[in-house]
Amino acid sequence: MNSSGKKTNYLNASHTLSSWFLTVDHKRIAILYLITISIFFFIGGLFAALIRLELLTPAGDLFKSDEYNKLFTLHGIVMIFFFLIPSVPAVLGNFLIPIMIGAKDLAFPRINLLSWYIYVIGATLATLAIMVGGVDTGWTFYTPYSTVYSNGAVALTIVGAFITGFSSILTGLNFLVTIHKMRAPGMTWFRLPLFVWAHYATSLIMVLATPVLASALFLLFLERVFHIGIFNPALGGDPVLFQHLFWFYSHPAVYIMILPSMGVMSELFAAFSRKRIFGYEFVACSSLAIAILGFFVWGHHMFVSGQSMYAGMVFSVLSFLVAIPSAVKAFNWSATLYKGSISYETPMLYAFGFIGLFTIGGLTGLFLSTMAVDVHVHDTYFVVAHFHYIMVGGVLMGYLGGLHYWWPKITGRLYPEAWAKLSALLVFVGFNLTFFPQFLLGYMGMPRRYHMYPEEFQVLNVCSSLGASVLGIGYFLPLVYFLWSLKFGKESPANPWGAKGLEWEIQSPPTTHNFDEIPVVTEEAYAYAKEDGKHHG
Amino acid sequence: MSHTVDSLKTYYLIFLALMVLTAVTVGAAFIDFGPLNISIAMAIAILKGCLVLWFFMHVRHGNPLLKIFAVAGFLWLVILVAFTLQDYVTRPWQDFEANQRWIKHQATHFEARAALPGNASHGSAH
């Protein structure tokens, strides 16, 4: 108990600024991440809103071509590097992994804080680049445009992305060591929550792939600033080499984004159907399979880039393989529902939304990894729709679902359920209204990255912009009611969902050291009793 | 994990080996081995990298888990190089000369740009 009569927890243990900015508590660092990535989410969202506003009419009313190029580039860079990649791991992973495995903190608490500072420095540099002129290369920085022709603040942005990469590497390293070395007695590998398995797989990608992005960006920097010929054909370089190096990271990066959300899904499906995840071991190993197979498919981004036909065929076949572990997950979650005692609280609505959106995103990925189809739809809105279904439909549904599920644990407060259900509904409807028309637009041949288009595409573009407004409200609502709940929300008990897992056995919010005594784990993950299921909801 | 400390002598010997190998790299650069040029340079570089990992970074005193992770790093480098090469070695290089001419032609506007005042370094690098 502290002086105000409330139980001491990690939030009220101390109140000074330095106790936040110099904290080594994984939970406080998660909060720091939560605040910073939320800011970047809304900055990236603002760019998206402007894009959709411009595309409301076929003419270029609001922006010139140059400005529009910068707009979609900044939307991509901010959303991918500064929101999606850190989202679930840095916020929920940071907060939950030590608690879920029965540890008092991550293995390297100071490195954890360092990774947040590195993230902030990188993100600040990129923001500076936005202010001093912006970037118009697309988030992919393709050469030789980025090294020779672009007039934007490419070098500064690259330095920002380069630095942020180290934050990701350090987080991944921290998770790997923590999961290997700090599991509580009895917490065997196959008793780990699937959230932890997913983060283990994610961390492998972070550690193994991110250095290659750093190298590629460094080489790009050398060519742009010092004119050393690496990618520019006029200097004896090969532009396709940049694409190889870039996608060696950036394709697995999609799995850095989606795997943690899949981890969240496993927790949600178990908790809200009161059942152990069907085929737990397969779901656990499918995370690793996705992480590893994900390294062998990057060439499917380069079918029309001058890559050899043979390489294209190999990458095409390998890309199909990733569908297998992904399908294992989707089918096993569905099978978990069978004879489960399902309840439809907000996190579960997000989980159902995830399955729908991820399935559409994943299956259209198969269209794109088919070489002949890809030639037709490459660089059209079909691609834009596909990756938004994965990266927004998938990742963000997981992130928001997870945030709702663990909000009572993180803050000790309950959010207003009715408003939350409304927002989940708005997000699902708004998302589909925004991006489904883009599949049609792309299939009809509307290229991406242009601010003007033929008039026959207007109806679908208006649908898309309308959907974006609904989606925007859906995303804005949680911001409002989460903040509201901090002051006015009901206080949460330790386990408001009646869920299984070490995080629900400690108080909400947890104490600074999570556990007074290191717990001894004696049961499987998701050990929901049969009777528990019968009596629930 | 045990904290075995190597003798200073070992470190000096490895340092010496690295210096010798550096000299060999430089020396080899003056001899034309034809298509083997890159392979030889890379082989020496890999050997040096292994020495650093094994001795300076203490992998040889690490537990099996640590060694697995060290090997994984190498394995992933192999994936990167091998799958990138499967593109390069299967490209239609018989058209290489024609392609180069085409690229040069396409790049004329680059040269025009490089010739602009203030872009002198572009020209010199080219």
Coordinates of N, CA and C in Angstrom, one line a residue, chain B:
Chain B
M1 N 27.4 -20.3 -17.8 CA 28.4 -20.5 -18.8 C 29.8 -20.2 -18.1
S2 N 30.8 -21.0 -18.4 CA 32.1 -20.8 -17.8 C 32.7 -19.6 -18.4
H3 N 33.6 -18.9 -17.6 CA 34.3 -17.8 -18.2 C 35.7 -18.1 -18.3
T4 N 36.1 -19.0 -19.2 CA 37.5 -19.3 -19.4 C 38.1 -18.1 -20.1
V5 N 39.3 -17.8 -19.6 CA 40.1 -16.7 -20.1 C 41.3 -17.2 -20.9
D6 N 41.4 -16.8 -22.1 CA 42.5 -17.2 -23.0 C 43.7 -16.4 -22.6
S7 N 44.9 -17.0 -22.8 CA 46.1 -16.3 -22.5 C 46.3 -15.2 -23.5
L8 N 47.1 -14.2 -23.1 CA 47.4 -13.0 -24.0 C 48.1 -13.5 -25.2
K9 N 48.9 -14.6 -25.0 CA 49.7 -15.1 -26.1 C 48.7 -15.5 -27.3
T10 N 47.6 -16.2 -26.9 CA 46.6 -16.6 -27.9 C 46.1 -15.4 -28.7
Y11 N 45.8 -14.3 -27.9 CA 45.2 -13.2 -28.6 C 46.2 -12.6 -29.6
Y12 N 47.5 -12.5 -29.1 CA 48.5 -11.9 -30.0 C 48.7 -12.8 -31.3
L13 N 48.7 -14.1 -31.1 CA 48.8 -15.0 -32.2 C 47.7 -14.8 -33.2
I14 N 46.5 -14.7 -32.7 CA 45.3 -14.6 -33.6 C 45.5 -13.2 -34.3
F15 N 45.9 -12.2 -33.5 CA 46.0 -10.9 -34.1 C 47.0 -10.9 -35.3
L16 N 48.1 -11.6 -35.0 CA 49.2 -11.8 -36.0 C 48.6 -12.5 -37.2
A17 N 47.9 -13.6 -37.0 CA 47.3 -14.3 -38.1 C 46.4 -13.4 -38.9
L18 N 45.6 -12.6 -38.2 CA 44.7 -11.7 -39.0 C 45.5 -10.7 -39.8
M19 N 46.6 -10.2 -39.3 CA 47.4 -9.3 -40.0 C 48.0 -10.0 -41.3
V20 N 48.5 -11.2 -41.0 CA 49.1 -11.9 -42.2 C 48.1 -12.2 -43.3
L21 N 46.9 -12.5 -42.8 CA 45.8 -12.8 -43.8 C 45.4 -11.5 -44.5
T22 N 45.5 -10.4 -43.8 CA 45.2 -9.1 -44.5 C 46.3 -8.9 -45.6
A23 N 47.5 -9.1 -45.2 CA 48.6 -9.0 -46.2 C 48.4 -9.9 -47.4
V24 N 47.9 -11.1 -47.1 CA 47.7 -12.1 -48.2 C 46.6 -11.6 -49.1
T25 N 45.5 -11.0 -48.5 CA 44.4 -10.4 -49.3 C 45.0 -9.3 -50.2
V26 N 45.8 -8.4 -49.7 CA 46.3 -7.3 -50.5 C 47.2 -7.9 -51.6
G27 N 48.1 -8.9 -51.2 CA 49.0 -9.5 -52.2 C 48.2 -10.2 -53.3
A28 N 47.2 -10.9 -52.9 CA 46.4 -11.7 -53.9 C 45.7 -10.7 -54.9
A29 N 45.4 -9.5 -54.4 CA 44.7 -8.5 -55.3 C 45.6 -8.1 -56.4
F30 N 47.0 -8.3 -56.3 CA 47.9 -7.9 -57.4 C 48.1 -9.0 -58.4
I31 N 47.6 -10.2 -58.0 CA 47.7 -11.4 -59.0 C 46.3 -11.6 -59.6
D32 N 46.3 -11.8 -60.9 CA 45.0 -12.1 -61.5 C 44.7 -13.6 -61.6
F33 N 43.8 -14.0 -60.8 CA 43.4 -15.4 -60.8 C 42.2 -15.7 -61.7
G34 N 41.9 -14.7 -62.4 CA 40.7 -14.8 -63.3 C 39.4 -14.9 -62.5
P35 N 38.6 -15.9 -62.9 CA 37.3 -16.0 -62.2 C 37.4 -16.3 -60.7
L36 N 38.6 -16.7 -60.3 CA 38.8 -17.1 -58.8 C 39.0 -15.9 -57.9
N37 N 39.3 -14.7 -58.5 CA 39.6 -13.5 -57.8 C 38.7 -13.4 -56.5
I38 N 37.4 -13.3 -56.8 CA 36.4 -13.1 -55.8 C 36.4 -14.2 -54.8
S39 N 36.5 -15.4 -55.3 CA 36.4 -16.6 -54.4 C 37.6 -16.6 -53.4
I40 N 38.8 -16.3 -53.9 CA 39.9 -16.2 -53.0 C 39.8 -15.2 -51.9
A41 N 39.4 -14.0 -52.4 CA 39.2 -12.9 -51.4 C 38.2 -13.2 -50.4
M42 N 37.1 -13.8 -50.8 CA 36.0 -14.1 -49.9 C 36.4 -15.2 -48.9
A43 N 37.2 -16.2 -49.4 CA 37.6 -17.3 -48.6 C 38.5 -16.8 -47.5
I44 N 39.4 -15.9 -47.8 CA 40.3 -15.3 -46.8 C 39.5 -14.5 -45.8
A45 N 38.5 -13.7 -46.3 CA 37.7 -12.9 -45.4 C 36.9 -13.8 -44.5
I46 N 36.4 -14.9 -45.0 CA 35.6 -15.8 -44.1 C 36.5 -16.4 -43.0
L47 N 37.6 -16.8 -43.4 CA 38.6 -17.4 -42.5 C 38.9 -16.4 -41.4
K48 N 39.1 -15.1 -41.8 CA 39.4 -14.1 -40.7 C 38.2 -13.9 -39.8
G49 N 37.0 -13.8 -40.4 CA 35.8 -13.7 -39.7 C 35.6 -14.8 -38.6
C50 N 35.9 -16.0 -39.1 CA 35.8 -17.2 -38.2 C 36.8 -17.1 -37.0
L51 N 38.0 -16.6 -37.3 CA 39.0 -16.5 -36.2 C 38.5 -15.5 -35.2
V52 N 38.0 -14.3 -35.7 CA 37.5 -13.3 -34.8 C 36.3 -13.9 -33.9
L53 N 35.4 -14.6 -34.6 CA 34.3 -15.2 -33.8 C 34.8 -16.2 -32.8
W54 N 35.6 -17.1 -33.3 CA 36.0 -18.3 -32.5 C 36.8 -17.9 -31.3
F55 N 37.8 -16.9 -31.5 CA 38.7 -16.6 -30.4 C 38.3 -15.3 -29.7
F56 N 38.3 -14.2 -30.5 CA 38.0 -12.9 -29.9 C 36.6 -12.8 -29.3
M57 N 35.7 -13.4 -30.0 CA 34.3 -13.3 -29.4 C 33.9 -14.5 -28.6
H58 N 34.9 -15.3 -28.3 CA 34.8 -16.4 -27.3 C 33.8 -17.5 -27.6
V59 N 33.4 -17.6 -28.9 CA 32.4 -18.6 -29.3 C 32.9 -20.0 -28.9
R60 N 34.3 -20.2 -28.9 CA 34.8 -21.6 -28.6 C 34.5 -21.9 -27.1
H61 N 34.3 -21.0 -26.3 CA 34.0 -21.3 -24.9 C 32.5 -21.3 -24.6
G62 N 31.7 -21.0 -25.7 CA 30.3 -20.9 -25.5 C 29.6 -22.2 -25.4
N63 N 28.4 -22.2 -24.8 CA 27.6 -23.5 -24.8 C 27.1 -23.8 -26.1
P64 N 26.5 -25.0 -26.3 CA 26.0 -25.4 -27.6 C 25.0 -24.5 -28.2
L65 N 24.1 -23.9 -27.3 CA 23.1 -23.0 -27.8 C 23.7 -21.8 -28.5
L66 N 24.8 -21.3 -27.8 CA 25.4 -20.1 -28.4 C 26.0 -20.4 -29.7
K67 N 26.6 -21.7 -29.8 CA 27.2 -22.0 -31.1 C 26.2 -22.2 -32.2
I68 N 25.0 -22.7 -31.8 CA 23.9 -22.9 -32.8 C 23.6 -21.5 -33.3
F69 N 23.4 -20.5 -32.4 CA 23.1 -19.2 -32.9 C 24.2 -18.6 -33.8
A70 N 25.4 -18.8 -33.5 CA 26.5 -18.3 -34.3 C 26.5 -19.0 -35.7
V71 N 26.2 -20.3 -35.7 CA 26.2 -21.0 -37.0 C 24.9 -20.5 -37.8
A72 N 23.8 -20.2 -37.1 CA 22.6 -19.7 -37.7 C 22.9 -18.4 -38.5
G73 N 23.7 -17.5 -37.9 CA 24.1 -16.3 -38.5 C 24.7 -16.6 -39.9
F74 N 25.7 -17.5 -39.9 CA 26.4 -17.9 -41.1 C 25.4 -18.5 -42.1
L75 N 24.5 -19.3 -41.6 CA 23.6 -20.0 -42.5 C 22.7 -19.0 -43.2
W76 N 22.3 -18.0 -42.5 CA 21.4 -17.0 -43.1 C 22.1 -16.1 -44.1
L77 N 23.4 -15.9 -43.9 CA 24.2 -15.3 -44.9 C 24.3 -16.1 -46.1
V78 N 24.4 -17.4 -46.0 CA 24.4 -18.3 -47.1 C 23.1 -18.2 -47.9
I79 N 22.0 -18.2 -47.1 CA 20.7 -18.0 -47.8 C 20.7 -16.8 -48.6
L80 N 21.1 -15.7 -48.0 CA 21.1 -14.4 -48.7 C 21.9 -14.5 -50.0
V81 N 23.1 -15.0 -49.9 CA 24.0 -15.0 -51.0 C 23.6 -16.0 -52.1
A82 N 23.2 -17.2 -51.6 CA 22.8 -18.3 -52.6 C 21.6 -17.9 -53.4
F83 N 20.6 -17.4 -52.7 CA 19.3 -17.1 -53.4 C 19.4 -15.8 -54.2
T84 N 20.4 -14.9 -53.9 CA 20.6 -13.8 -54.7 C 21.3 -14.3 -56.0
L85 N 22.3 -15.2 -55.8 CA 23.1 -15.7 -56.9 C 22.3 -16.5 -57.9
Q86 N 21.3 -17.2 -57.3 CA 20.4 -18.0 -58.3 C 19.8 -17.1 -59.3
D87 N 19.6 -15.8 -59.0 CA 19.1 -14.9 -60.0 C 20.2 -14.5 -60.9
Y88 N 21.4 -14.1 -60.4 CA 22.5 -13.6 -61.2 C 23.0 -14.7 -62.2
V89 N 23.2 -15.9 -61.7 CA 23.8 -16.9 -62.6 C 22.8 -17.4 -63.6
T90 N 21.5 -17.2 -63.5 CA 20.6 -17.7 -64.5 C 20.0 -16.6 -65.3
R91 N 20.6 -15.4 -65.2 CA 20.2 -14.3 -66.1 C 20.7 -14.5 -67.5
P92 N 20.0 -14.0 -68.5 CA 20.5 -14.2 -69.9 C 21.6 -13.3 -70.2
W93 N 22.8 -13.7 -69.7 CA 24.0 -12.8 -69.8 C 24.5 -12.6 -71.3
Q94 N 24.0 -13.6 -72.2 CA 24.5 -13.4 -73.6 C 24.0 -12.1 -74.1
D95 N 23.0 -11.5 -73.5 CA 22.5 -10.2 -74.0 C 23.2 -9.1 -73.2
F96 N 24.2 -9.4 -72.4 CA 24.8 -8.4 -71.5 C 25.3 -7.2 -72.2
E97 N 26.1 -7.4 -73.3 CA 26.7 -6.3 -74.0 C 25.6 -5.4 -74.5
A98 N 24.6 -6.0 -75.1 CA 23.5 -5.2 -75.7 C 22.8 -4.4 -74.6
N99 N 22.5 -5.1 -73.5 CA 21.8 -4.5 -72.3 C 22.6 -3.3 -71.8
Q100 N 24.0 -3.5 -71.7 CA 24.8 -2.4 -71.2 C 24.7 -1.2 -72.1
R101 N 24.8 -1.5 -73.4 CA 24.7 -0.3 -74.3 C 23.3 0.4 -74.1
W102 N 22.3 -0.4 -74.0 CA 20.9 0.2 -73.8 C 20.9 1.0 -72.5
I103 N 21.5 0.4 -71.4 CA 21.4 1.1 -70.2 C 22.2 2.4 -70.3
K104 N 23.4 2.4 -70.9 CA 24.2 3.6 -71.1 C 23.4 4.6 -71.8
H105 N 22.7 4.2 -72.9 CA 21.9 5.1 -73.7 C 20.8 5.7 -72.8
Q106 N 20.2 4.9 -72.0 CA 19.1 5.4 -71.1 C 19.7 6.3 -70.1
A107 N 20.9 6.1 -69.7 CA 21.5 6.9 -68.6 C 22.1 8.2 -69.1
T108 N 21.9 8.5 -70.4 CA 22.5 9.8 -70.9 C 22.0 11.0 -70.1
H109 N 20.7 11.0 -69.7 CA 20.2 12.1 -69.0 C 20.8 12.2 -67.6
F110 N 21.3 11.0 -67.1 CA 22.0 11.1 -65.9 C 23.3 11.8 -66.1
E111 N 24.0 11.5 -67.2 CA 25.3 12.2 -67.4 C 25.1 13.7 -67.6
A112 N 24.0 14.0 -68.3 CA 23.7 15.4 -68.5 C 23.5 16.1 -67.2
R113 N 22.9 15.4 -66.3 CA 22.7 16.0 -65.0 C 24.0 16.1 -64.2
A114 N 24.8 15.1 -64.4 CA 26.1 15.1 -63.7 C 27.0 16.2 -64.1
A115 N 26.8 16.6 -65.4 CA 27.6 17.7 -65.9 C 27.2 19.1 -65.4
L116 N 26.0 19.2 -64.8 CA 25.6 20.4 -64.3 C 26.5 21.0 -63.2
P117 N 26.7 22.3 -63.1 CA 27.6 22.9 -62.1 C 27.1 22.4 -60.7
G118 N 28.0 22.1 -59.8 CA 27.7 21.7 -58.5 C 27.6 20.2 -58.4
N119 N 27.5 19.5 -59.5 CA 27.5 18.1 -59.5 C 28.8 17.4 -60.0
A120 N 29.9 18.2 -59.8 CA 31.1 17.7 -60.4 C 31.5 16.3 -60.0
S121 N 31.2 16.0 -58.7 CA 31.7 14.7 -58.2 C 31.0 13.6 -58.9
H122 N 29.7 13.8 -59.4 CA 29.0 12.8 -60.2 C 29.9 12.4 -61.4
G123 N 30.4 13.5 -62.0 CA 31.1 13.2 -63.3 C 32.4 12.5 -63.0
S124 N 33.1 12.9 -61.9 CA 34.4 12.3 -61.6 C 34.2 10.9 -61.2
A125 N 33.2 10.6 -60.4 CA 32.9 9.2 -60.0 C 32.7 8.3 -61.2
H126 N 32.0 9.0 -62.2 CA 31.7 8.2 -63.4 C 33.0 8.0 -64.2

